[in-house]
Tab-separated table of N, CA and C in Angstrom:
chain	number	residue	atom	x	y	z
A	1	UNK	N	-49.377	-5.613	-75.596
A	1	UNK	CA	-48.257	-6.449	-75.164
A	1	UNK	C	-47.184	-5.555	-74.541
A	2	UNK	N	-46.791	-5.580	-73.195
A	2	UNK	CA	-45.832	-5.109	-72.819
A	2	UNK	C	-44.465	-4.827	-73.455
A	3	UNK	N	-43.722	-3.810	-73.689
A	3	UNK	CA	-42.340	-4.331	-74.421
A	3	UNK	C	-41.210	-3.337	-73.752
A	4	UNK	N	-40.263	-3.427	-73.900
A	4	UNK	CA	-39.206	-2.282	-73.631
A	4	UNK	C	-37.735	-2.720	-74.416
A	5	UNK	N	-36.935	-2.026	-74.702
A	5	UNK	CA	-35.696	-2.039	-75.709
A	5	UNK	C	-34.770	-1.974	-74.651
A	6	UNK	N	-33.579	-2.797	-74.877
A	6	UNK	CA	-32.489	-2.961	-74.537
A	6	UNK	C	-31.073	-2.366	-75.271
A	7	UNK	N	-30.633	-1.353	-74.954
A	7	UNK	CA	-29.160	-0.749	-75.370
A	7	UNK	C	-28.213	-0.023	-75.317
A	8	UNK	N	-27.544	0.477	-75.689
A	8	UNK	CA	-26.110	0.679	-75.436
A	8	UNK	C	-25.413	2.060	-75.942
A	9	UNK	N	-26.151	3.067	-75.115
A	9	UNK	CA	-26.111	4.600	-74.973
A	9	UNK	C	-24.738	4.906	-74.640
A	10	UNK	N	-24.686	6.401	-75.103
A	10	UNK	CA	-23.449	7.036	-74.185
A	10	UNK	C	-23.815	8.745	-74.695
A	11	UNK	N	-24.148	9.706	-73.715
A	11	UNK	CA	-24.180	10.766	-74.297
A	11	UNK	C	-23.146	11.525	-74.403
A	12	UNK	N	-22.957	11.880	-75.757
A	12	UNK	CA	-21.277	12.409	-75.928
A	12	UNK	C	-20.809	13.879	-75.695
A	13	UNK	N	-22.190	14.922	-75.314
A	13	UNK	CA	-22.453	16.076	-74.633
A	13	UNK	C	-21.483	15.505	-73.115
A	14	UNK	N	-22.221	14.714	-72.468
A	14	UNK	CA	-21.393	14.058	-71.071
A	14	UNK	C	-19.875	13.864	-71.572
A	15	UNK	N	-19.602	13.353	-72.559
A	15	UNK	CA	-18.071	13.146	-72.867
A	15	UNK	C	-17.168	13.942	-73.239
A	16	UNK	N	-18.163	15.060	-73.980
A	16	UNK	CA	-17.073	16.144	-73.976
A	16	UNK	C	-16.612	17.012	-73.211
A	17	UNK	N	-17.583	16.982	-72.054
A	17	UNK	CA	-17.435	17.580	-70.739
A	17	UNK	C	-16.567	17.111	-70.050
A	18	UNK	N	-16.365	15.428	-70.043
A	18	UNK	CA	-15.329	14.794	-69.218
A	18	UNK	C	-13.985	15.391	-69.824
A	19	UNK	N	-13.955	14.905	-71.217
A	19	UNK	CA	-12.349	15.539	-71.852
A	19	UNK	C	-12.157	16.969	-71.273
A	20	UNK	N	-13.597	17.739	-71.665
A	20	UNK	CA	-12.675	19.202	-70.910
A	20	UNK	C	-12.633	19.284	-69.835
A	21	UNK	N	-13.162	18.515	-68.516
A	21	UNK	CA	-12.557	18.452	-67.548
A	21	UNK	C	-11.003	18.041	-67.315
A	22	UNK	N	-10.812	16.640	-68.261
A	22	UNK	CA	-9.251	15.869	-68.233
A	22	UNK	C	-8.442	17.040	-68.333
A	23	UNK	N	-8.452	18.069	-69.512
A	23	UNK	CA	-7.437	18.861	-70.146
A	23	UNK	C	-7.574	19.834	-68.764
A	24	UNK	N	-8.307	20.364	-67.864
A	24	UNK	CA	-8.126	21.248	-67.348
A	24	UNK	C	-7.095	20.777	-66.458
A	25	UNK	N	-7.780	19.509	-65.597
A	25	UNK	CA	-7.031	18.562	-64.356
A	25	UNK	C	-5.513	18.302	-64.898
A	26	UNK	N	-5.186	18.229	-66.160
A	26	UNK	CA	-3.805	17.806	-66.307
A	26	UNK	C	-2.754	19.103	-66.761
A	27	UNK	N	-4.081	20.306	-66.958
A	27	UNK	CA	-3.162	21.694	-66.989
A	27	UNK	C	-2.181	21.932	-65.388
A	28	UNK	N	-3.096	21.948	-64.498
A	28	UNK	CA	-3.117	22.131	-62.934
A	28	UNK	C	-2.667	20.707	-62.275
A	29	UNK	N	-1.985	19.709	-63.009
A	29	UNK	CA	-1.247	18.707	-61.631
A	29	UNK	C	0.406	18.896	-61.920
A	30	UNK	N	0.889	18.874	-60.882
A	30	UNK	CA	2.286	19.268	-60.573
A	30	UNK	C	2.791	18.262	-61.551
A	31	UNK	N	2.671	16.357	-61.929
A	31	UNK	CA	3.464	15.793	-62.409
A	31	UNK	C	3.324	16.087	-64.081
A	32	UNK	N	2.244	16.745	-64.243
A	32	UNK	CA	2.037	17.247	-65.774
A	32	UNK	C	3.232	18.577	-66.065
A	33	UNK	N	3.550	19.024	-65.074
A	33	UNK	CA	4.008	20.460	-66.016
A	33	UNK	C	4.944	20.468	-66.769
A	34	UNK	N	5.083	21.293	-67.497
A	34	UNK	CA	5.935	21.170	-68.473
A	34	UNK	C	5.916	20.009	-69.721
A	35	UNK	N	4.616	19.072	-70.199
A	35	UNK	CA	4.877	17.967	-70.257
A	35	UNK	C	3.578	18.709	-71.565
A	36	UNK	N	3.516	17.681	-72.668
A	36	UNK	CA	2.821	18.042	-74.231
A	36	UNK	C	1.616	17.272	-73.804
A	37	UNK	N	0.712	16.636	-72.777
A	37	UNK	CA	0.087	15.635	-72.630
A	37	UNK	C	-1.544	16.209	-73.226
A	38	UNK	N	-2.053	16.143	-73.885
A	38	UNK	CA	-3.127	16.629	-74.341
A	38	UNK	C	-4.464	15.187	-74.551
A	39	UNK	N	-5.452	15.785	-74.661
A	39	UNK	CA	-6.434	14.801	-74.969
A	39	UNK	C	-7.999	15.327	-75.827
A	40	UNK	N	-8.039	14.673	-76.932
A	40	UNK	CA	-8.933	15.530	-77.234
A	40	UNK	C	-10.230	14.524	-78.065
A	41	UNK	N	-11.557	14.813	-78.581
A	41	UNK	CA	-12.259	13.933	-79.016
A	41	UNK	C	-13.155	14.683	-80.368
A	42	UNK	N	-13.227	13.454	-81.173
A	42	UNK	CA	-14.095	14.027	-82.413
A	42	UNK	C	-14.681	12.781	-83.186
A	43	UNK	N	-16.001	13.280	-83.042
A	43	UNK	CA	-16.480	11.776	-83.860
A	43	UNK	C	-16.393	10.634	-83.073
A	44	UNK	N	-16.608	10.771	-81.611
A	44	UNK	CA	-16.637	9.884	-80.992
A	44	UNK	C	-15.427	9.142	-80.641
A	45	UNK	N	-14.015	9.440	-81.350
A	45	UNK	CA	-12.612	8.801	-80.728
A	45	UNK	C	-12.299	10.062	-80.010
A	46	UNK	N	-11.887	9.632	-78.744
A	46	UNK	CA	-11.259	10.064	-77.770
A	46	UNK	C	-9.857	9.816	-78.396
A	47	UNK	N	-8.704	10.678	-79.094
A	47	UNK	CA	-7.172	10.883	-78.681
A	47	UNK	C	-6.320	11.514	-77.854
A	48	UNK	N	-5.710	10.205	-76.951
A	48	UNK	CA	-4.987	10.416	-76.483
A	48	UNK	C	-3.228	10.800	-76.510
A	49	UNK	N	-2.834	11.724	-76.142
A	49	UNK	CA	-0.855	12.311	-76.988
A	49	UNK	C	-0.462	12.168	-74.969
A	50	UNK	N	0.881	11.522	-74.871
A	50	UNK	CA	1.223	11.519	-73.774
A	50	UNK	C	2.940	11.318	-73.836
A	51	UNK	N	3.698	12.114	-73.186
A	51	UNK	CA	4.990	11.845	-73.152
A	51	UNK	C	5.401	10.594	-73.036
A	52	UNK	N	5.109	9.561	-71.839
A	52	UNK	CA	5.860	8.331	-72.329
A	52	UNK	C	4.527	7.523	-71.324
A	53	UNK	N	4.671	6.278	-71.410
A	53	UNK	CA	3.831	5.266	-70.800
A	53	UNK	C	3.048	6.123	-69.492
A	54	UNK	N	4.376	5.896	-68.615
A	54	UNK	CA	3.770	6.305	-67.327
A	54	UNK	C	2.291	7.161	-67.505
A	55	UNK	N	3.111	8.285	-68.206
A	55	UNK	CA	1.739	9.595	-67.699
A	55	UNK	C	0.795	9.191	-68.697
A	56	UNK	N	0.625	8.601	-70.118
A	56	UNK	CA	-0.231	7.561	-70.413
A	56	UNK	C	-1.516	6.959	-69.491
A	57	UNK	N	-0.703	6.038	-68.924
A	57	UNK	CA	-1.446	5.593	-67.723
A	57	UNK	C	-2.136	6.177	-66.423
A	58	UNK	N	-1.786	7.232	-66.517
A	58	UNK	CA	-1.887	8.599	-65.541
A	58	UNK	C	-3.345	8.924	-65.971
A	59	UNK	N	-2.670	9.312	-67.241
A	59	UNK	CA	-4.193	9.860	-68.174
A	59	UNK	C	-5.428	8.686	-67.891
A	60	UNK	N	-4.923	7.764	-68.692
A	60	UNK	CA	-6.190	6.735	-68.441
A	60	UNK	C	-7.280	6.939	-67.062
A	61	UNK	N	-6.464	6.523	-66.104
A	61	UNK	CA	-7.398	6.988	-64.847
A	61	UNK	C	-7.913	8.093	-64.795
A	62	UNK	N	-7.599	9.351	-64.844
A	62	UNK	CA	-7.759	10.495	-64.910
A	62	UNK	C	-9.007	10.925	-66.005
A	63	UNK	N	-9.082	10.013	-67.141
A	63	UNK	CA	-10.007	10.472	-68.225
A	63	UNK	C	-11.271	8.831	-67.022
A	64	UNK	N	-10.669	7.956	-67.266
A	64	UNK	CA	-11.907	7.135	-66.384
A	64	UNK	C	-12.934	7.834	-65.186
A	65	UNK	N	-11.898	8.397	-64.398
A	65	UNK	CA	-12.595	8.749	-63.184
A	65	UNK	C	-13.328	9.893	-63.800
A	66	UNK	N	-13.303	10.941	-64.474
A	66	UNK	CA	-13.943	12.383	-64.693
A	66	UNK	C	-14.919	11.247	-65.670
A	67	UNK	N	-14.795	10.553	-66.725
A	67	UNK	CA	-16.039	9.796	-67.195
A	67	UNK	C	-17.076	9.086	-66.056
A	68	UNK	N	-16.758	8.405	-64.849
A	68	UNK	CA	-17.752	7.963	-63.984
A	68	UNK	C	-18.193	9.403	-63.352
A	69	UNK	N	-17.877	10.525	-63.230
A	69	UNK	CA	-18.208	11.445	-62.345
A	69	UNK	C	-19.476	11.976	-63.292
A	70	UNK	N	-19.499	11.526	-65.019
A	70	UNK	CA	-20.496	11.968	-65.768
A	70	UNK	C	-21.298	11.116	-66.635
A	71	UNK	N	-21.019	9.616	-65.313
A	71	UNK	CA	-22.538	8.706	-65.855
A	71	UNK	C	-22.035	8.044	-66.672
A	72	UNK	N	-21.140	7.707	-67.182
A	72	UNK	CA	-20.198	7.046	-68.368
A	72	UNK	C	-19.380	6.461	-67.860
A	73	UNK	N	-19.540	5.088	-68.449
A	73	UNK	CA	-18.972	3.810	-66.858
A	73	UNK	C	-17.650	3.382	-68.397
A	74	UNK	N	-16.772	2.935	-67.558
A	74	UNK	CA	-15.304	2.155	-67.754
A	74	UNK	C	-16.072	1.448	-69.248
A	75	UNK	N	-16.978	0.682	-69.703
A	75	UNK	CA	-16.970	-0.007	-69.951
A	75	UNK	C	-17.344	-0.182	-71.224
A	76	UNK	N	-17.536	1.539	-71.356
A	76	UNK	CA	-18.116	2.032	-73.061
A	76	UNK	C	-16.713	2.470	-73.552
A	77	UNK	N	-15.728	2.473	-72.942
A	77	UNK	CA	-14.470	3.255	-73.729
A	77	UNK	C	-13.892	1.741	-74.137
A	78	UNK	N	-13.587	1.884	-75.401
A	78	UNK	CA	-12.475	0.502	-76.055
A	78	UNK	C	-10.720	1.538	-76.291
A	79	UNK	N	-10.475	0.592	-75.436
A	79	UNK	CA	-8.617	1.336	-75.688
A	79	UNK	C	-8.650	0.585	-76.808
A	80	UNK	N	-7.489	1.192	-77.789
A	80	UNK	CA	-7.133	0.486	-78.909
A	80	UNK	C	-5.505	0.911	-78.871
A	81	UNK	N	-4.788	-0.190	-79.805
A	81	UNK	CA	-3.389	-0.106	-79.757
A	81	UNK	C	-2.748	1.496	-79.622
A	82	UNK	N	-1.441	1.028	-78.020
A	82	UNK	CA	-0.404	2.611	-78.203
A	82	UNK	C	0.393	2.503	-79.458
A	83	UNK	N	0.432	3.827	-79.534
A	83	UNK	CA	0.887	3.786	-81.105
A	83	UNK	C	2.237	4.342	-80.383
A	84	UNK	N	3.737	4.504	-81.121
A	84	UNK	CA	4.803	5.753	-81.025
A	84	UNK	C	4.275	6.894	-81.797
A	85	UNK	N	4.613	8.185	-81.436
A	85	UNK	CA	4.623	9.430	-82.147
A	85	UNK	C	6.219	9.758	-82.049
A	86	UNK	N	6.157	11.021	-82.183
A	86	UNK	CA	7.584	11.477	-82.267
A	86	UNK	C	8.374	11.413	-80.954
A	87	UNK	N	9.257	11.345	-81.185
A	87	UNK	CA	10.656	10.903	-79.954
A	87	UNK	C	10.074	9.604	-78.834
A	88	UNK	N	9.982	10.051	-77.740
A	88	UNK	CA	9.182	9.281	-76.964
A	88	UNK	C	7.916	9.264	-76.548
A	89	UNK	N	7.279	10.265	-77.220
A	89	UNK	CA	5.774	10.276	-77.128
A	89	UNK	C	4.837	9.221	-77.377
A	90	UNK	N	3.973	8.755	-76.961
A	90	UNK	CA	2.691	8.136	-77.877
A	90	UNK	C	1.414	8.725	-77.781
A	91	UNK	N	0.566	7.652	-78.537
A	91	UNK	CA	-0.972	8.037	-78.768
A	91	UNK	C	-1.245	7.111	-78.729
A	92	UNK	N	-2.761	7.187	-78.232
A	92	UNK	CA	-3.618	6.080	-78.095
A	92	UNK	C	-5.119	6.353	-78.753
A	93	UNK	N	-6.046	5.790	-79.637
A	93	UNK	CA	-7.259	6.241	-79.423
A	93	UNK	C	-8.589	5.327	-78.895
A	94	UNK	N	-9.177	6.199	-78.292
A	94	UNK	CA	-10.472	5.282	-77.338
A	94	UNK	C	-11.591	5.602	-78.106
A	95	UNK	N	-12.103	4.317	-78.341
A	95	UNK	CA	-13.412	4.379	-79.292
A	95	UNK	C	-14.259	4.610	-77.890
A	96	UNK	N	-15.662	4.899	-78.206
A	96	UNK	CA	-16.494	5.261	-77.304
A	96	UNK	C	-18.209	3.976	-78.073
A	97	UNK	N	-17.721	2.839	-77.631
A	97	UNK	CA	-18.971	1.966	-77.760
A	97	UNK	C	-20.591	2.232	-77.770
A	98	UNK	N	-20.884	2.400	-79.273
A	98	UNK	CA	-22.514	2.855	-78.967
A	98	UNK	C	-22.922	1.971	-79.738
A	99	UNK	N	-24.017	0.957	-79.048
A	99	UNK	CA	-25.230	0.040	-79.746
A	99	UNK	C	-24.080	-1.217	-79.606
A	100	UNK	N	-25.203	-1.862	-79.758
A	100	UNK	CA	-25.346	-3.179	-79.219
A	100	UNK	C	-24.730	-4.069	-80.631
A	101	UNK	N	-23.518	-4.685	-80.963
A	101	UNK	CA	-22.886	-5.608	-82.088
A	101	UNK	C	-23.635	-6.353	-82.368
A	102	UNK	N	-23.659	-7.294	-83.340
A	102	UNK	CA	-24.320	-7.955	-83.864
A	102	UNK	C	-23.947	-9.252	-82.516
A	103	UNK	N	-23.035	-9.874	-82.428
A	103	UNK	CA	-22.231	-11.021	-81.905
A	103	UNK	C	-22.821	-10.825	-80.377
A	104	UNK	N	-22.504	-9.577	-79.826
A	104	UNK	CA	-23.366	-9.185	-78.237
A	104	UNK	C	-24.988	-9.870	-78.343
A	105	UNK	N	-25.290	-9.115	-79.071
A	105	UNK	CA	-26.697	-9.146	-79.209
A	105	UNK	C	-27.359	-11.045	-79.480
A	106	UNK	N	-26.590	-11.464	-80.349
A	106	UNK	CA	-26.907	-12.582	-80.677
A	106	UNK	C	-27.023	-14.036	-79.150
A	107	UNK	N	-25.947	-13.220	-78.627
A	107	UNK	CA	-25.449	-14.009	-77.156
A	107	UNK	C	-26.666	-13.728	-75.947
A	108	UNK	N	-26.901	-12.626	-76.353
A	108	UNK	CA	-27.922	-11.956	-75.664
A	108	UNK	C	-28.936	-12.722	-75.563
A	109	UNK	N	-29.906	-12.594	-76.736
A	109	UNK	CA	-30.867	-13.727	-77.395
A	109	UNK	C	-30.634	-14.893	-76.881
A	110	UNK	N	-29.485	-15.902	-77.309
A	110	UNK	CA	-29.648	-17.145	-77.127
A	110	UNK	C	-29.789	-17.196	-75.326
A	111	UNK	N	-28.911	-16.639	-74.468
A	111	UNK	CA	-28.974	-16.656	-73.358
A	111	UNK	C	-30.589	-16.450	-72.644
A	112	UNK	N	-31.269	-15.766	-73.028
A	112	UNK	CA	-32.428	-15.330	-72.789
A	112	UNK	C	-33.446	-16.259	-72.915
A	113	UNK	N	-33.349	-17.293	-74.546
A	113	UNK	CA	-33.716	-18.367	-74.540
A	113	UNK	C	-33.519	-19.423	-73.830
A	114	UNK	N	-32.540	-19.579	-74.127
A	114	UNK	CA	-31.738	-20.033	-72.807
A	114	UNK	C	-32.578	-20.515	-71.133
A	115	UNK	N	-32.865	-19.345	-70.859
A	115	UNK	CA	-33.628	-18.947	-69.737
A	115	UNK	C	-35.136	-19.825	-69.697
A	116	UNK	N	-35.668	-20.238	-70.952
A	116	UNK	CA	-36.687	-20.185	-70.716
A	116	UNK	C	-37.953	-19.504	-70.225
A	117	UNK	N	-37.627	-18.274	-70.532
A	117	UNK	CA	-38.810	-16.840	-69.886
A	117	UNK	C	-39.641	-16.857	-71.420
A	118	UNK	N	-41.109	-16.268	-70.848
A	118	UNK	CA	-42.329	-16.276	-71.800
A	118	UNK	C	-41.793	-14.966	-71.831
A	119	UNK	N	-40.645	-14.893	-72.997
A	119	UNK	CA	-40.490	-13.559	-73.642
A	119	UNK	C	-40.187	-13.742	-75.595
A	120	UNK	N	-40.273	-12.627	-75.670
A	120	UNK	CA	-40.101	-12.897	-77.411
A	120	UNK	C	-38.606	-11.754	-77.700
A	121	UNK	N	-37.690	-12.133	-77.989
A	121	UNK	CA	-36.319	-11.018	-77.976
A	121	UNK	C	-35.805	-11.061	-79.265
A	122	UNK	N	-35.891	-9.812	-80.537
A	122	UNK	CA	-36.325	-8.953	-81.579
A	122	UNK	C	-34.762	-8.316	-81.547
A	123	UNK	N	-33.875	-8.687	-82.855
A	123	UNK	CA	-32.870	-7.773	-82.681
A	123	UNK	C	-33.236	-6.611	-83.893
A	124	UNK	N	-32.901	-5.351	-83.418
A	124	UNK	CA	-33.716	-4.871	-84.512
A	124	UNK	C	-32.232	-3.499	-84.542
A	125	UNK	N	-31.530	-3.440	-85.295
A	125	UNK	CA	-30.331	-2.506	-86.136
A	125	UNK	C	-29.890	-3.217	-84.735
A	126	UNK	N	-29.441	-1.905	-83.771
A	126	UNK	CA	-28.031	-2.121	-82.529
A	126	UNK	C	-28.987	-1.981	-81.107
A	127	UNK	N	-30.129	-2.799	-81.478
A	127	UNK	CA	-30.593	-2.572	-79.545
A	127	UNK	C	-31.238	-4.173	-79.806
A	128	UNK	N	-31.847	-4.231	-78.738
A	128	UNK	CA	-32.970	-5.561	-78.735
A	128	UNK	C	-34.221	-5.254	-78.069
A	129	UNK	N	-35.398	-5.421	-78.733
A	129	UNK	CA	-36.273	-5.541	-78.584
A	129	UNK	C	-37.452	-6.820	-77.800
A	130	UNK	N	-37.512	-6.896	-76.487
A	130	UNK	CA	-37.639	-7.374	-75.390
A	130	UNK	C	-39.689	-7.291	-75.392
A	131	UNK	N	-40.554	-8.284	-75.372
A	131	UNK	CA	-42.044	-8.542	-75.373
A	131	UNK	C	-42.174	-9.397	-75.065
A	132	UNK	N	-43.772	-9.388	-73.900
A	132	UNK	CA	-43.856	-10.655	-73.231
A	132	UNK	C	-45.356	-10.389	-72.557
A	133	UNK	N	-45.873	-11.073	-72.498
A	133	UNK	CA	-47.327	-10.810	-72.191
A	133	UNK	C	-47.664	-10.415	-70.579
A	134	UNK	N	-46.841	-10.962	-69.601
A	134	UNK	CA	-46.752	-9.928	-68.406
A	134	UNK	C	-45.446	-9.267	-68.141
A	135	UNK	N	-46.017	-8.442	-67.074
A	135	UNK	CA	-44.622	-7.043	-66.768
A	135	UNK	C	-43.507	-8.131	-65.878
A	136	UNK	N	-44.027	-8.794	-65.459
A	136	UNK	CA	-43.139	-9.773	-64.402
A	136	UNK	C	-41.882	-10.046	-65.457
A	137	UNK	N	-42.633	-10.718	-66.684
A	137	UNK	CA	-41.620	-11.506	-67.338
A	137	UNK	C	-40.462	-10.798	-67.879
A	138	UNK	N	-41.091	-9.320	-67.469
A	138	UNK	CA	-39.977	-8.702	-68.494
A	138	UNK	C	-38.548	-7.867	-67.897
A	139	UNK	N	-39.335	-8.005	-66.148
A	139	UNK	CA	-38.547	-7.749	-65.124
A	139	UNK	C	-37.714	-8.612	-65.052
A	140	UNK	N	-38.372	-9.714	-65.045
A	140	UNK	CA	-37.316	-11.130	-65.047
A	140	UNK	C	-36.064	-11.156	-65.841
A	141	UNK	N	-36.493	-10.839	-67.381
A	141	UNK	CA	-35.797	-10.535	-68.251
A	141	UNK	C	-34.368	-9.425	-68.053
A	142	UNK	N	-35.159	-8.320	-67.055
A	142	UNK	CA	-34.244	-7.240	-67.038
A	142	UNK	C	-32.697	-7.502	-66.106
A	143	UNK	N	-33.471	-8.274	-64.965
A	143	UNK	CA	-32.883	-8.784	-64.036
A	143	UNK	C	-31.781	-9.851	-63.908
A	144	UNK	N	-32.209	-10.980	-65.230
A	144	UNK	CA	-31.282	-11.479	-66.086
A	144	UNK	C	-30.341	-11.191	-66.755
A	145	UNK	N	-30.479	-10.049	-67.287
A	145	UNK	CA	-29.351	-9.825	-68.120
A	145	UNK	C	-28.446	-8.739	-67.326
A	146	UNK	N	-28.846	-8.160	-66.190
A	146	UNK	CA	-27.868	-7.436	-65.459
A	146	UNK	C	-26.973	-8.626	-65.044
A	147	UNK	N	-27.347	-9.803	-64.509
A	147	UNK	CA	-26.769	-10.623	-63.760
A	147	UNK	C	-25.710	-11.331	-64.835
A	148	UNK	N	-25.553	-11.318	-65.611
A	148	UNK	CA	-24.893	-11.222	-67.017
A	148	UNK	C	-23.171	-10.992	-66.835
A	149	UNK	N	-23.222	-9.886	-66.417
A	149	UNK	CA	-21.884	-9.217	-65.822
A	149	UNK	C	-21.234	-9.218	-67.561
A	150	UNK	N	-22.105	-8.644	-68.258
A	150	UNK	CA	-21.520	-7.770	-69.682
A	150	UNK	C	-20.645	-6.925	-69.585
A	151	UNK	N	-19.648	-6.954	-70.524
A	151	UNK	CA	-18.359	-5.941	-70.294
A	151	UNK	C	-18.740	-4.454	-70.895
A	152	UNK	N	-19.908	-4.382	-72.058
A	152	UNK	CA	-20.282	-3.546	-72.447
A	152	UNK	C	-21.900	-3.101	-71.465
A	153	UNK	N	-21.810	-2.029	-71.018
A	153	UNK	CA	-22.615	-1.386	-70.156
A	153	UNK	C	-23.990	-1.478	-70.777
A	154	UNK	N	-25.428	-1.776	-70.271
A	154	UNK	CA	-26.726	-1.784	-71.104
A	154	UNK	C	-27.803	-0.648	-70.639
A	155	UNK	N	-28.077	-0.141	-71.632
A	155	UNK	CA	-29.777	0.616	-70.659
A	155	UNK	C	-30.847	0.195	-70.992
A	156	UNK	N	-32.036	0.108	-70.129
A	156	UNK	CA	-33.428	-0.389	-70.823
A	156	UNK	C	-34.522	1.163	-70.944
A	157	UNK	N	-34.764	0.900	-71.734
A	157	UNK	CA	-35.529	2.042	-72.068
A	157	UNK	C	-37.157	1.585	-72.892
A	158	UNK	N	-37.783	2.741	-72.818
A	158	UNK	CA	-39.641	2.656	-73.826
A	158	UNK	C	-39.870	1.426	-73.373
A	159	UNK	N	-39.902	1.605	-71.805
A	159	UNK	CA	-40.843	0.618	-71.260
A	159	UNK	C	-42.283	0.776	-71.539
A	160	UNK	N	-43.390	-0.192	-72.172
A	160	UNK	CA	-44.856	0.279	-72.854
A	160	UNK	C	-45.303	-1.068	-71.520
A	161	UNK	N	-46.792	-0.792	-71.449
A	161	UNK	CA	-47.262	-1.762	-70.623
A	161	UNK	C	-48.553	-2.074	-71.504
């Protein structure tokens, strides 16, 4: 039986590369100098320390764009509440989304059913498990759920024939 898994990667080798790219790019830009703006990651949260909103927001793009330059799309980072730090500083931290939620996944499924495709869709821990007695159906399948326009990014992978 044909099968292949559906989920929700991020290699964090690629991410730590992006951060040490961010920290270099914001050593070397003129509106950084002089300024405490740091960014750093462990365990998968990205923290962000930034003098005030603006360069905040500075950062954001700045950590986005060096993440697409390393295959790591907008759509795996979760901002979570700016916090205050001391004087006018804040922090922010960015979770880095890996595997597929229970609630995603479930939407997933029904949609798929949904569809009516001769497929069988298996949630199994944080991916989904995708089988179907031809390769067509499972293209179909694949093709479906791109068209989806999910906010959380997907990969298909252990395609078996």
């Amino acid at each position: 039986m044909p099968s292949f898994d559906i989920v929700s990667e991020v290699d964090l080798s690629e991410a730590e590369n992006a951060i040490q790219n961010v920290t270099r790019e914001i050593s070397t830009r003129y509106d950084f100098k002089g300024s405490k703006s740091t960014v750093e990651m462990k365990d998968g949260v990205i923290t962000i320390f930034a003098d005030d909103d603006m360069k905040l927001r500075q950062m954001h793009e700045i950590l986005q764009g060096n993440m697409q330059k390393r295959g790591i799309e907008p759509g795996s980072l979760d901002y979570q509440k700016v916090e205050p730090a001391a004087g006018q500083s804040v922090r922010q931290h960015v979770k880095i989304k890996e595997g597929i939620d229970k609630e995603l996944a479930k939407k997933i499924v029904k949609a798929i059913k949904g569809e009516k495709l001769k497929v069988q869709v298996a949630i199994q821990g944080e991916e989904l498990r995708v089988t179907g007695k031809k390769r067509d159906d499972l293209q179909e399948v694949i093709a479906f759920v791109k068209a989806m326009k999910l906010e959380q990014p997907l990969q298909y992978q252990n395609f078996r024939d």
